[in-house]
Amino acid sequence: MQIKLTFLGAAQNVTGSSYLVETKTTRFLVDCGLYQERELRGRNWEPFSFLPENLDAVLLTHAHLDHCGLLPKLTKSGFQGKIHCTEATAEIAQIVLLDSAHLQEEDAEFKRRRHEREGRKGPYPEVPLYTTADARSSFPLFAPLKYEESVEIGEGVEATFYDAGHILGSSMIKVMVMEDGEERSILFSGDVGRWNKPILHDPTLFDEADYILVESTYGDRLHQDQGKIDDLLSEVINSSERAGGNIIIPSFAIERSQEILYHLNSLLMENRIPHLMVFMDSPMAIRVSEVFEHHPELFDQEMMELIRRRESPFDLPGLQITRTADESKAINHIKGTVIIIAGSGMCTGGRVKHHLVKEIHRPESTILFVGYQASGTLGRQIVEGAKEVRILGQRYPLRAKVVQIHGFSAHADRDELFKWLSGLKRPPRQVFVTHGESHAAHSFASYLQGKEGWKVWVPRYRDEAVLN
Ligand SMILES: [Zn+2]
């Protein structure tokens, strides 16, 4: 038995998830993600370290860009195998890939023009990494399956997908390899979700696995108590309404926007917030919400209860869906308090910028952050209380109230990661700690070693391991 595992991404960093597995008979990738850290983005342009046409399949854990974002490049480079994932992942990934391709095209054009004006050349070619046509050509390769359904990806190699509780359709994948009369299992955690979160099921626990790759995004910290989300949300909405201002919620299109609607729905039913107009002003969030509506089988019990009481989980009274830019602009003419959910989540682009221009200088309005704000983003400047910020080329004083609700995170914290691993009834042969900044990954690795005494390793980019 000899299985070769190569870490091609999310190794001492959090994006670009990709692991190459090679057995005697089969060669496949688990995830094919885009690098998003500024200093690592150059890797997106490097040729693959293997021949894409020799790959039998890709197993895709979920639809976040850092897990699926290089699939169009893979197809463009000659990959013709199947992309196995759940149905919801296939649907959301296609929305995400088209959006990403569109941004790549816009970006390349913008850079080309700027460099032309400045008479210089940038570090990367001024062509898109892939186009919308490339993205579309990867779609026929998607081979959707259901949770706990097994698929043979090569002779003696079988994969089974389990609910990861991270975003809709997200999976943990267990791969069984049979060789020379022996059998080994490799468990890929994907992104581990959280217990007792609205909408989704809890992450699946496993009895046994020989080798485990576990993510460690928050492997060095603990999340705040999430029971307070409803209290904080109702307090923000009620106080903004009393002040006569609006509430702007910069939000991520996948999961977070739908979670906000879920919380607004419950608060309304409990009469804890007034009936207000709520605008979902993000074309991508609207499309992703439609995928949610196709897949009620993925919802947890509380969500099913909510659906029983209201026909659609996201159809709260007063909800307005704004599809066009004109509809989006019309929101600004409405008198009285409104709630606007708009992308992007870190205010780096999208329609939220236009709403900020209108609201950021009004002390009666509130900007409510519900997600992580990376350094160097407009969102981060606002959260950190800058006196003045630059939006769409103009400077504006920051006078609106700024509130941040932590606790929405879709990633397990240290104790939750440990809880996920503690389902095992026998020690694994080895654990690989991936998908975390160096500090988070090493800190979780030593925590695990200290608690369980298992063999734990934190691989680096392009490191290889032989599983036997
Ligand atoms: Zn994810």
PDB file of N, CA, C and O and ligand atoms in Angstrom, residues 61-67 166-167 170 190-192 215 410-411 435, ligand 1:
ATOM      1  N   THR A  61     -15.248  19.786  -1.937  1.00  0.00           N
ATOM      2  CA  THR A  61     -15.912  19.795  -0.618  1.00  0.00           C
ATOM      3  C   THR A  61     -17.050  20.807  -0.558  1.00  0.00           C
ATOM      4  O   THR A  61     -18.106  20.511  -0.020  1.00  0.00           O
ATOM      5  N   HIS A  62     -16.837  22.028  -1.091  1.00  0.00           N
ATOM      6  CA  HIS A  62     -17.920  23.019  -1.072  1.00  0.00           C
ATOM      7  C   HIS A  62     -17.650  24.163  -2.028  1.00  0.00           C
ATOM      8  O   HIS A  62     -16.589  24.225  -2.649  1.00  0.00           O
ATOM      9  N   ALA A  63     -18.621  25.082  -2.110  1.00  0.00           N
ATOM     10  CA  ALA A  63     -18.631  26.071  -3.190  1.00  0.00           C
ATOM     11  C   ALA A  63     -17.905  27.381  -2.889  1.00  0.00           C
ATOM     12  O   ALA A  63     -17.961  28.300  -3.694  1.00  0.00           O
ATOM     13  N   HIS A  64     -17.233  27.495  -1.759  1.00  0.00           N
ATOM     14  CA  HIS A  64     -16.474  28.738  -1.540  1.00  0.00           C
ATOM     15  C   HIS A  64     -15.335  28.822  -2.559  1.00  0.00           C
ATOM     16  O   HIS A  64     -14.708  27.813  -2.900  1.00  0.00           O
ATOM     17  N   LEU A  65     -15.058  30.069  -2.984  1.00  0.00           N
ATOM     18  CA  LEU A  65     -14.078  30.306  -4.040  1.00  0.00           C
ATOM     19  C   LEU A  65     -12.689  29.749  -3.717  1.00  0.00           C
ATOM     20  O   LEU A  65     -11.968  29.302  -4.609  1.00  0.00           O
ATOM     21  N   ASP A  66     -12.323  29.769  -2.441  1.00  0.00           N
ATOM     22  CA  ASP A  66     -10.994  29.268  -2.086  1.00  0.00           C
ATOM     23  C   ASP A  66     -10.929  27.737  -2.129  1.00  0.00           C
ATOM     24  O   ASP A  66      -9.886  27.155  -1.857  1.00  0.00           O
ATOM     25  N   HIS A  67     -12.055  27.087  -2.478  1.00  0.00           N
ATOM     26  CA  HIS A  67     -12.067  25.628  -2.655  1.00  0.00           C
ATOM     27  C   HIS A  67     -12.362  25.216  -4.102  1.00  0.00           C
ATOM     28  O   HIS A  67     -11.963  24.147  -4.528  1.00  0.00           O
ATOM     29  N   HIS A 166     -21.122  23.552   7.171  1.00  0.00           N
ATOM     30  CA  HIS A 166     -20.367  24.816   7.018  1.00  0.00           C
ATOM     31  C   HIS A 166     -21.152  25.821   6.165  1.00  0.00           C
ATOM     32  O   HIS A 166     -21.453  26.923   6.614  1.00  0.00           O
ATOM     33  N   ILE A 167     -21.477  25.440   4.931  1.00  0.00           N
ATOM     34  CA  ILE A 167     -22.422  26.203   4.101  1.00  0.00           C
ATOM     35  C   ILE A 167     -23.316  25.177   3.413  1.00  0.00           C
ATOM     36  O   ILE A 167     -23.024  23.977   3.469  1.00  0.00           O
ATOM     37  N   SER A 170     -22.135  21.749   1.828  1.00  0.00           N
ATOM     38  CA  SER A 170     -20.722  21.513   2.152  1.00  0.00           C
ATOM     39  C   SER A 170     -20.497  20.098   2.670  1.00  0.00           C
ATOM     40  O   SER A 170     -21.344  19.521   3.330  1.00  0.00           O
ATOM     41  N   GLY A 190     -12.723  19.144   4.855  1.00  0.00           N
ATOM     42  CA  GLY A 190     -13.282  20.328   4.203  1.00  0.00           C
ATOM     43  C   GLY A 190     -13.251  21.446   5.226  1.00  0.00           C
ATOM     44  O   GLY A 190     -12.383  21.463   6.094  1.00  0.00           O
ATOM     45  N   ASP A 191     -14.192  22.388   5.164  1.00  0.00           N
ATOM     46  CA  ASP A 191     -14.292  23.396   6.219  1.00  0.00           C
ATOM     47  C   ASP A 191     -15.308  22.879   7.230  1.00  0.00           C
ATOM     48  O   ASP A 191     -16.430  22.532   6.859  1.00  0.00           O
ATOM     49  N   VAL A 192     -14.893  22.801   8.483  1.00  0.00           N
ATOM     50  CA  VAL A 192     -15.765  22.245   9.519  1.00  0.00           C
ATOM     51  C   VAL A 192     -16.716  23.320  10.017  1.00  0.00           C
ATOM     52  O   VAL A 192     -16.281  24.399  10.437  1.00  0.00           O
ATOM     53  N   GLU A 215      -8.981  21.047   8.873  1.00  0.00           N
ATOM     54  CA  GLU A 215      -8.746  22.484   8.719  1.00  0.00           C
ATOM     55  C   GLU A 215      -8.454  23.109  10.086  1.00  0.00           C
ATOM     56  O   GLU A 215      -8.735  22.487  11.126  1.00  0.00           O
ATOM     57  N   ALA A 410     -18.798  30.729  10.219  1.00  0.00           N
ATOM     58  CA  ALA A 410     -19.220  29.420   9.708  1.00  0.00           C
ATOM     59  C   ALA A 410     -18.150  28.359   9.960  1.00  0.00           C
ATOM     60  O   ALA A 410     -18.299  27.219   9.553  1.00  0.00           O
ATOM     61  N   HIS A 411     -17.057  28.749  10.622  1.00  0.00           N
ATOM     62  CA  HIS A 411     -15.962  27.806  10.891  1.00  0.00           C
ATOM     63  C   HIS A 411     -15.936  27.402  12.362  1.00  0.00           C
ATOM     64  O   HIS A 411     -16.082  28.241  13.245  1.00  0.00           O
ATOM     65  N   HIS A 435      -5.219  24.300   6.146  1.00  0.00           N
ATOM     66  CA  HIS A 435      -6.205  25.376   6.071  1.00  0.00           C
ATOM     67  C   HIS A 435      -6.227  26.261   7.324  1.00  0.00           C
ATOM     68  O   HIS A 435      -7.256  26.419   7.982  1.00  0.00           O
TER      69      HIS A 435
HETATM   70 ZN    ZN B   1     -15.542  27.532   3.249  1.00  0.00          ZN
END
